Coordinates of C-alpha atoms and ligand atoms in Angstrom, one line a residue:
M1 CA 25.3 -3.2 4.7
P2 CA 22.9 -6.2 4.9
N3 CA 21.4 -6.6 8.4
K4 CA 21.1 -9.7 10.5
Q5 CA 17.6 -10.5 9.1
H6 CA 18.9 -10.4 5.4
E7 CA 21.9 -12.7 6.4
R8 CA 19.7 -15.0 8.1
I9 CA 17.0 -15.5 5.4
H10 CA 19.8 -15.8 2.7
S11 CA 21.9 -18.4 4.4
D12 CA 18.9 -20.4 5.3
D13 CA 18.1 -20.5 1.5
R14 CA 21.8 -21.6 0.7
N15 CA 21.4 -24.1 3.4
L16 CA 18.2 -25.5 1.7
C17 CA 20.0 -25.5 -1.8
Q18 CA 22.9 -27.4 -0.3
L19 CA 20.6 -30.0 1.2
C20 CA 18.5 -30.4 -1.9
M21 CA 21.6 -30.7 -4.1
S22 CA 23.1 -33.6 -1.9
E23 CA 20.1 -35.3 -1.8
L24 CA 19.6 -35.2 -5.5
G25 CA 23.2 -36.4 -6.1
G26 CA 22.0 -39.9 -4.4
I27 CA 19.0 -40.0 -6.2
Y28 CA 20.6 -39.6 -9.8
A29 CA 23.1 -42.2 -8.9
D30 CA 20.4 -44.7 -7.5
L31 CA 18.0 -44.0 -10.5
G32 CA 21.0 -44.5 -12.8
L33 CA 20.1 -41.4 -14.9
T34 CA 21.8 -41.2 -18.5
M35 CA 24.1 -38.3 -19.3
D36 CA 21.2 -36.7 -21.4
E37 CA 18.8 -36.7 -18.4
L38 CA 21.6 -35.4 -16.1
D39 CA 22.5 -32.6 -18.6
L40 CA 18.8 -31.8 -19.1
L41 CA 18.4 -31.4 -15.2
D42 CA 21.7 -29.5 -14.9
M43 CA 21.0 -26.6 -17.0
P44 CA 18.5 -23.9 -16.8
R45 CA 16.5 -23.1 -20.1
R46 CA 16.8 -19.5 -19.9
S47 CA 19.1 -17.2 -17.8
F48 CA 18.7 -13.4 -17.9
T49 CA 21.1 -10.7 -16.5
V50 CA 19.7 -7.2 -16.8
H51 CA 21.4 -3.9 -15.9
F52 CA 18.9 -1.2 -15.8
P53 CA 19.0 2.5 -14.9
V54 CA 16.9 4.3 -11.9
R55 CA 16.7 7.9 -11.2
M56 CA 17.3 8.2 -7.5
D57 CA 15.6 10.9 -5.3
S58 CA 18.9 12.7 -5.4
G59 CA 18.2 13.4 -9.1
K60 CA 21.2 10.9 -9.7
T61 CA 21.1 8.0 -12.1
K62 CA 22.1 4.6 -10.6
M63 CA 22.5 1.3 -12.5
F64 CA 21.0 -1.8 -10.9
V65 CA 21.6 -5.5 -11.7
G66 CA 19.0 -8.0 -11.9
Y67 CA 18.5 -11.8 -12.7
R68 CA 15.8 -14.0 -13.9
I69 CA 16.2 -17.7 -14.4
Q70 CA 13.4 -19.8 -15.9
Y71 CA 15.0 -23.1 -15.1
N72 CA 12.6 -25.7 -16.7
D73 CA 9.3 -25.4 -18.1
A74 CA 8.4 -29.1 -19.5
R75 CA 5.2 -29.2 -16.9
G76 CA 4.0 -25.6 -17.5
P77 CA 5.1 -22.1 -17.5
T78 CA 7.8 -21.1 -14.9
K79 CA 6.7 -20.1 -11.7
G80 CA 8.8 -18.4 -8.9
G81 CA 9.6 -15.4 -6.4
I82 CA 11.3 -12.2 -7.0
R83 CA 13.6 -11.0 -4.2
F84 CA 15.4 -8.0 -3.4
H85 CA 18.6 -8.6 -1.5
P86 CA 22.0 -7.0 -1.6
E87 CA 24.0 -10.3 -1.7
L88 CA 21.9 -11.8 -4.4
T89 CA 24.0 -14.0 -7.0
I90 CA 23.1 -15.8 -10.1
D91 CA 24.2 -19.1 -8.8
D92 CA 21.8 -18.6 -5.8
V93 CA 18.9 -17.7 -8.2
R94 CA 19.6 -20.8 -10.3
D95 CA 19.6 -23.0 -7.3
L96 CA 16.4 -21.7 -6.3
A97 CA 14.8 -21.7 -9.5
F98 CA 15.6 -25.4 -9.8
L99 CA 14.1 -26.0 -6.1
M100 CA 10.9 -24.2 -7.6
V101 CA 10.8 -26.7 -10.5
L102 CA 11.1 -29.3 -8.0
K103 CA 8.4 -28.1 -5.5
C104 CA 5.8 -27.7 -8.2
A105 CA 6.5 -30.9 -9.5
V106 CA 6.0 -32.8 -6.2
V107 CA 2.8 -31.2 -5.6
N108 CA 1.8 -31.9 -9.1
I109 CA 0.7 -28.3 -10.1
P110 CA 1.1 -27.3 -13.9
F111 CA 4.2 -25.1 -13.6
G112 CA 7.9 -25.3 -14.1
G113 CA 10.1 -23.3 -11.9
A114 CA 12.1 -19.9 -11.8
K115 CA 13.5 -17.3 -9.6
G116 CA 14.8 -13.7 -10.0
G117 CA 15.7 -10.8 -8.3
V118 CA 17.5 -7.4 -8.0
V119 CA 20.8 -7.0 -6.1
V120 CA 19.6 -4.2 -3.7
N121 CA 19.2 -3.7 -0.1
P122 CA 15.6 -2.3 0.0
K123 CA 16.1 -0.9 3.4
N124 CA 18.3 1.8 2.0
L125 CA 15.8 2.8 -0.6
S126 CA 12.9 5.4 -0.2
R127 CA 9.3 4.2 -1.3
N128 CA 9.8 6.1 -4.5
E129 CA 13.1 4.5 -5.3
L130 CA 12.0 0.9 -4.4
E131 CA 8.9 1.4 -6.8
Q132 CA 11.3 2.8 -9.6
V133 CA 13.8 -0.3 -8.9
T134 CA 10.7 -2.6 -9.6
R135 CA 9.4 -0.9 -12.7
G136 CA 13.0 -0.6 -14.0
Y137 CA 13.6 -4.5 -13.4
I138 CA 10.1 -5.1 -14.9
R139 CA 10.8 -3.2 -18.1
A140 CA 14.1 -4.9 -18.4
I141 CA 12.6 -8.5 -18.1
G142 CA 9.0 -7.8 -19.3
Q143 CA 9.2 -9.3 -22.7
F144 CA 10.4 -12.7 -21.2
I145 CA 7.7 -13.0 -18.5
G146 CA 3.8 -13.3 -18.9
P147 CA 1.0 -15.7 -17.8
D148 CA 1.8 -18.2 -20.2
K149 CA 5.6 -18.0 -19.9
D150 CA 6.8 -17.2 -16.5
I151 CA 4.8 -15.7 -13.5
P152 CA 6.8 -14.1 -10.7
A153 CA 5.5 -14.0 -7.2
P154 CA 6.7 -12.4 -3.7
D155 CA 10.1 -13.6 -2.0
V156 CA 12.6 -12.2 0.3
Y157 CA 11.7 -8.5 0.8
T158 CA 9.1 -8.2 -1.8
D159 CA 5.5 -8.0 -1.0
E160 CA 2.0 -7.4 -2.1
K161 CA 2.7 -3.7 -3.0
I162 CA 5.7 -4.7 -5.1
M163 CA 3.5 -7.3 -7.0
I164 CA 0.9 -4.5 -8.0
W165 CA 3.8 -2.3 -9.4
I166 CA 5.0 -5.2 -11.3
L167 CA 1.3 -5.9 -12.7
D168 CA 0.8 -2.1 -13.3
E169 CA 4.2 -1.8 -15.1
Y170 CA 3.6 -5.1 -17.2
E171 CA 0.2 -3.9 -18.3
R172 CA 1.6 -0.4 -19.4
I173 CA 4.1 -2.5 -21.6
R174 CA 1.6 -4.8 -23.1
G175 CA -1.3 -2.0 -23.3
R176 CA -3.8 -4.2 -21.9
H177 CA -5.0 -5.8 -18.5
V178 CA -3.1 -9.0 -17.6
P179 CA -3.8 -9.9 -14.1
A180 CA -2.3 -13.5 -14.3
V181 CA 1.1 -12.1 -14.9
V182 CA 2.1 -12.1 -11.2
T183 CA 0.7 -13.7 -8.0
G184 CA 0.8 -12.5 -4.5
K185 CA -1.4 -9.5 -5.1
P186 CA -3.7 -7.9 -2.7
Y187 CA -7.2 -9.6 -2.3
D188 CA -8.6 -6.3 -3.3
L189 CA -6.9 -6.2 -6.6
F190 CA -6.9 -9.5 -8.4
G191 CA -5.5 -11.5 -5.2
I192 CA -7.0 -14.5 -3.5
K193 CA -8.6 -15.4 -0.2
A194 CA -6.5 -17.3 2.5
R195 CA -3.2 -16.5 0.9
S196 CA -1.8 -15.0 4.1
Y197 CA -2.0 -18.4 5.8
S198 CA -1.9 -20.9 3.0
T199 CA 1.6 -22.1 3.7
S200 CA 0.7 -22.9 7.4
L201 CA -2.9 -24.4 6.5
G202 CA -1.3 -26.4 3.6
G203 CA 1.2 -28.0 6.1
I204 CA -1.5 -28.6 8.6
Y205 CA -3.6 -30.5 6.0
V206 CA -0.4 -32.8 5.4
L207 CA 0.0 -33.2 9.1
E208 CA -3.6 -34.5 9.5
E209 CA -3.0 -37.1 6.9
A210 CA 0.2 -38.3 8.3
M211 CA -1.4 -38.5 11.9
K212 CA -3.7 -41.0 10.2
K213 CA -0.9 -43.0 8.8
V214 CA 0.9 -43.2 12.2
G215 CA -2.3 -43.7 14.2
M216 CA -2.0 -40.7 16.3
D217 CA -5.2 -39.6 18.1
S218 CA -5.9 -36.0 17.0
S219 CA -7.7 -35.0 19.9
R220 CA -4.7 -35.5 22.2
A221 CA -1.6 -35.0 20.1
R222 CA 0.4 -32.1 21.8
V223 CA 2.2 -29.5 19.4
A224 CA 5.5 -27.7 19.9
I225 CA 6.2 -24.9 17.3
Q226 CA 9.7 -23.2 16.9
G227 CA 9.1 -19.7 15.4
F228 CA 6.3 -17.3 15.8
G229 CA 6.2 -15.3 12.6
N230 CA 3.9 -15.4 9.6
V231 CA 4.3 -19.3 9.3
G232 CA 4.7 -20.4 12.9
S233 CA 2.2 -18.1 14.4
N234 CA -0.7 -18.8 11.8
A235 CA 0.1 -22.5 12.4
A236 CA -0.3 -22.2 16.1
K237 CA -3.6 -20.1 15.7
I238 CA -4.9 -22.8 13.0
L239 CA -4.0 -25.8 15.3
H240 CA -5.2 -24.1 18.5
D241 CA -8.8 -23.3 16.8
K242 CA -8.8 -27.0 15.8
G243 CA -8.6 -27.9 19.5
Y244 CA -5.0 -29.3 19.5
P245 CA -3.1 -28.7 22.7
V246 CA -0.1 -26.4 21.6
V247 CA 2.3 -26.8 24.5
A248 CA 5.4 -24.8 23.4
V249 CA 6.0 -21.9 21.2
S250 CA 9.1 -19.7 20.5
D251 CA 10.5 -16.9 18.8
S252 CA 14.1 -15.4 18.6
R253 CA 13.9 -14.3 22.2
G254 CA 13.0 -17.7 23.4
G255 CA 10.2 -19.9 24.3
I256 CA 7.3 -20.7 26.6
I257 CA 5.8 -23.9 27.6
S258 CA 2.5 -25.2 29.4
E259 CA 2.1 -29.0 29.7
D260 CA -1.9 -28.3 29.5
G261 CA -1.6 -26.3 26.3
L262 CA -1.3 -22.5 25.7
N263 CA -3.9 -20.2 24.9
I264 CA -2.4 -19.0 21.6
P265 CA -4.7 -16.0 20.8
E266 CA -3.6 -14.4 24.3
A267 CA -0.1 -15.3 23.8
M268 CA -0.3 -13.5 20.5
K269 CA -1.8 -10.5 22.5
H270 CA 1.0 -10.8 24.7
K271 CA 3.7 -10.7 22.2
D272 CA 2.0 -7.6 20.6
R273 CA 2.0 -6.0 23.8
T274 CA 5.6 -7.0 25.3
G275 CA 7.4 -7.8 22.2
S276 CA 8.1 -11.3 23.3
L277 CA 6.4 -14.5 24.2
R278 CA 8.5 -14.7 27.4
D279 CA 6.8 -14.2 30.9
F280 CA 3.5 -15.3 29.4
P281 CA 1.0 -15.7 32.5
G282 CA 0.3 -19.4 33.0
S283 CA 3.5 -20.8 31.2
R284 CA 7.0 -21.3 31.9
N285 CA 10.0 -19.8 29.9
I286 CA 12.2 -22.2 27.9
T287 CA 14.9 -21.7 25.4
N288 CA 14.6 -22.7 21.8
G289 CA 16.9 -25.5 22.3
E290 CA 14.7 -26.8 25.2
L291 CA 11.7 -26.3 22.9
L292 CA 13.0 -28.7 20.2
V293 CA 13.2 -31.7 22.7
C294 CA 10.2 -31.0 24.9
D295 CA 7.6 -33.5 25.6
C296 CA 5.3 -33.4 22.6
D297 CA 3.9 -35.6 19.7
I298 CA 4.4 -33.2 17.0
L299 CA 7.3 -30.8 16.4
I300 CA 6.9 -27.9 13.9
P301 CA 10.3 -26.0 13.0
A302 CA 8.9 -22.8 11.5
A303 CA 11.8 -20.3 12.1
L304 CA 15.5 -21.3 10.8
S305 CA 17.5 -23.6 8.9
G306 CA 19.8 -26.1 10.7
Q307 CA 17.8 -26.5 14.1
L308 CA 17.7 -30.2 14.1
T309 CA 20.8 -31.7 14.0
A310 CA 23.0 -34.9 15.0
D311 CA 23.4 -33.1 18.4
N312 CA 19.8 -33.0 19.4
A313 CA 17.9 -35.3 16.9
E314 CA 18.2 -38.3 19.4
E315 CA 16.5 -36.4 22.1
V316 CA 13.6 -35.2 20.1
R317 CA 10.5 -36.8 21.6
A318 CA 8.1 -36.2 18.9
R319 CA 6.7 -38.7 16.4
I320 CA 6.0 -36.5 13.8
V321 CA 8.2 -33.6 12.5
L322 CA 6.6 -31.0 10.1
E323 CA 9.2 -28.8 8.6
L324 CA 7.3 -25.4 7.7
A325 CA 10.8 -23.8 7.7
N326 CA 13.2 -24.2 4.9
A327 CA 15.8 -26.8 5.7
P328 CA 15.4 -26.9 9.5
T329 CA 17.0 -30.4 9.6
T330 CA 20.4 -31.4 8.8
T331 CA 21.0 -34.7 6.6
D332 CA 22.5 -36.4 9.8
A333 CA 19.4 -35.6 11.9
D334 CA 17.2 -36.9 9.0
E335 CA 19.0 -40.2 9.2
V336 CA 18.4 -40.2 13.0
F337 CA 14.7 -39.7 12.8
F338 CA 14.4 -42.3 10.1
K339 CA 16.0 -45.0 12.2
K340 CA 14.0 -43.7 15.4
K341 CA 10.8 -44.2 13.2
V342 CA 10.1 -40.4 13.6
M343 CA 7.9 -39.4 10.5
L344 CA 9.6 -36.2 9.1
I345 CA 7.6 -34.4 6.6
P346 CA 10.2 -32.5 4.4
D347 CA 9.8 -28.8 3.6
I348 CA 9.4 -29.2 -0.2
I349 CA 6.0 -30.6 0.7
A350 CA 5.3 -29.3 4.0
N351 CA 5.4 -25.8 3.1
A352 CA 4.3 -25.9 -0.5
G353 CA 0.8 -24.6 0.5
G354 CA 1.7 -21.1 -0.6
V355 CA 2.8 -22.0 -4.0
V356 CA -0.5 -24.2 -4.6
V357 CA -2.7 -21.1 -3.6
S358 CA -0.5 -18.8 -6.1
Y359 CA -1.5 -21.5 -8.8
F360 CA -5.2 -20.9 -7.8
E361 CA -4.7 -17.2 -7.9
W362 CA -3.2 -17.4 -11.5
S363 CA -6.0 -19.7 -12.6
Q364 CA -8.7 -17.4 -11.2
N365 CA -7.1 -14.5 -12.9
L366 CA -6.9 -16.2 -16.2
N367 CA -10.7 -17.2 -15.9
N368 CA -11.8 -13.8 -14.3
D369 CA -13.5 -16.1 -11.7
Y370 CA -13.2 -15.3 -8.1
W371 CA -13.6 -18.1 -5.4
E372 CA -14.8 -18.2 -1.9
E373 CA -12.5 -19.1 0.7
E374 CA -14.2 -22.4 1.3
K375 CA -13.3 -23.3 -2.2
V376 CA -9.8 -22.1 -1.9
L377 CA -9.1 -24.3 1.1
Q378 CA -11.1 -27.4 -0.2
K379 CA -8.9 -27.3 -3.2
L380 CA -5.6 -26.8 -1.3
R381 CA -6.6 -29.7 1.0
N382 CA -7.1 -31.9 -2.0
I383 CA -3.7 -31.0 -3.7
M384 CA -1.7 -31.3 -0.4
I385 CA -3.1 -34.6 0.8
T386 CA -2.7 -36.2 -2.8
A387 CA 0.8 -34.9 -2.8
F388 CA 1.4 -36.4 0.7
N389 CA 0.0 -39.8 -0.2
D390 CA 2.1 -39.8 -3.4
V391 CA 5.3 -39.4 -1.6
H392 CA 4.3 -41.5 1.4
G393 CA 3.4 -44.2 -1.0
L394 CA 6.8 -44.3 -2.8
C395 CA 8.5 -44.0 0.8
H396 CA 6.8 -47.3 1.3
V397 CA 7.9 -48.9 -1.8
E398 CA 11.5 -47.7 -1.7
S399 CA 11.6 -48.1 2.2
C400 CA 13.3 -44.6 2.2
R401 CA 13.2 -41.2 4.0
M402 CA 10.2 -39.0 3.2
R403 CA 12.7 -36.2 1.7
R404 CA 14.3 -38.4 -0.5
A405 CA 11.1 -39.9 -2.1
A406 CA 9.7 -36.2 -2.4
Y407 CA 12.8 -35.3 -4.6
Q408 CA 12.9 -38.5 -6.5
L409 CA 9.1 -38.1 -7.4
A410 CA 9.6 -34.6 -8.4
V411 CA 12.7 -35.6 -10.8
E412 CA 10.5 -38.5 -12.0
R413 CA 7.7 -36.4 -13.0
I414 CA 10.1 -33.7 -14.7
L415 CA 12.0 -36.5 -16.7
H416 CA 8.4 -38.0 -17.7
A417 CA 7.2 -34.4 -19.0
E418 CA 10.6 -34.2 -21.0
K419 CA 10.0 -37.7 -22.5
L420 CA 6.5 -37.2 -23.4
R421 CA 7.7 -33.7 -25.3
G422 CA 10.4 -35.8 -27.0
N423 CA 13.3 -34.0 -25.4
L424 CA 14.7 -37.5 -24.2
Ligands
NAD501 P1 9.1 -14.5 9.8 O1 10.3 -13.7 9.6 O2 7.7 -13.9 9.6 O3 9.3 -15.5 11.2 C1 10.4 -15.9 11.6 C2 10.1 -16.2 13.1 O4 11.3 -17.1 13.4 C3 9.9 -15.2 13.9 O5 9.1 -15.4 15.0 C4 11.4 -15.1 14.6 O6 11.4 -14.5 15.8 C5 11.7 -16.4 14.7 N1 13.2 -16.7 15.1 C6 14.3 -16.1 14.4 N2 15.5 -16.7 14.9 C7 15.0 -17.6 15.8 C8 15.7 -18.4 16.7 N3 17.0 -18.5 16.9 N4 14.9 -19.3 17.2 C9 13.6 -19.5 17.2 N5 13.0 -18.7 16.4 C10 13.6 -17.7 15.8 O7 9.2 -15.9 8.8 P2 8.1 -16.9 7.9 O8 7.5 -16.2 6.8 O9 7.2 -17.3 9.3 O10 9.1 -18.0 7.6 C11 9.5 -18.9 8.6 C12 10.2 -20.0 7.7 O11 9.2 -20.7 6.8 C13 11.3 -19.6 7.0 O12 12.3 -20.7 6.9 C14 10.8 -19.4 5.4 O13 11.9 -19.7 4.5 C15 9.9 -20.5 5.6 N6 8.9 -20.5 4.6 C16 8.0 -19.5 4.6 C17 7.0 -19.2 3.7 C18 5.9 -18.2 3.8 O14 5.0 -18.3 3.1 N7 5.9 -17.2 4.7 C19 6.7 -20.2 2.6 C20 7.8 -21.3 2.8 C21 8.6 -21.4 3.8

């Protein structure tokens, strides 16, 4: 049976897809897209369902089902994660693949979008079975992927160890070295520096550009962050190191607040020691609900979907909301923020730093050229700031919400590529 964590991540992504599809409905109508354009956006180019055998530790053979959808490759080879999840369906994979097309388009990197995965609960597999499932899946889809076709990456319950098995199996099939076939590899074997915190840092580059737009003083801006996992804790650490007062943070057990700013490295040690942020010396305990409406200038949801709703959006005191989590804001709350002139930086751009650094990893592998961390960060910054300014500029022209502008820009870029190719 799936555990709670499995269910959470899966439902977060479903919320994200629903939000995206409803946003797109409005955009298609307003842009007056033709039936040809709608059809082209509506249908994935290639969709694979594979069944493959795996010899389990018991000696018995079990059949597994895997999917890979290459949604659109007008702007470049398709790119997207591989997830292992017991409730994965082809419909989820298709929606998530389309989201990747949009995300790559909005940050203007030369990729289309894909997604894939295997219907399996990895927690029920031994390490050997996990490896055999990965290799079996790659043997099944191996002829359809490649550095100039479709490049997988880690996703829910797949990690750098699995990416190396993918690389190894693909190279066995091809009989040569092909490190650019997959991204998210360990740094010691064709990986890239800064990958582990690229999502958080990419968001912070965008945030600092947004602060300039709203005239916010960076030395005084107080930050509250919901979620203290990979994305939230890295964001807290980076902002603390930059000198921002991080006044509140939280995880699933609750949050802590200190109006003078928390000592984030010490809070991390406290969480390591006690398993929770609560009762951190020099702070007060708060609930996750209280964190969202606490007195701060910048609010960063970095945990779950559906946190900012019509029920609490009016009470939010931050002037900028940076969506590092997927779909943390409902459509109603988005409207409230727009009316209140709170700048909401949507997930599709705010948390795109990870895929941008994946693009760099692929590019390094193709050229056998390995960059220093400084170069990775400088290139990440350029891409994120340009993307933010593109979206912000369109918001200004259209007088619309930033999420709306981001999706519109992505759709326009995809259709433009299709037109240049002669497909429209
Ligand atoms: P994670 O599992 O490492 O961390 C999740 C955090 O959320 C944990 O600290 C957990 O305690 C906390 N949490 C769970 N329930 C909570 C609740 N009810 N209230 C407050 N906090 C709660 O996940 P992550 O990789 O940090 O991802 C966080 C979000 O960012 C997700 O929405 C994910 O889809 C999105 N995201 C992550 C990446 C990435 O590179 N990791 C990229 C894009 C988007």
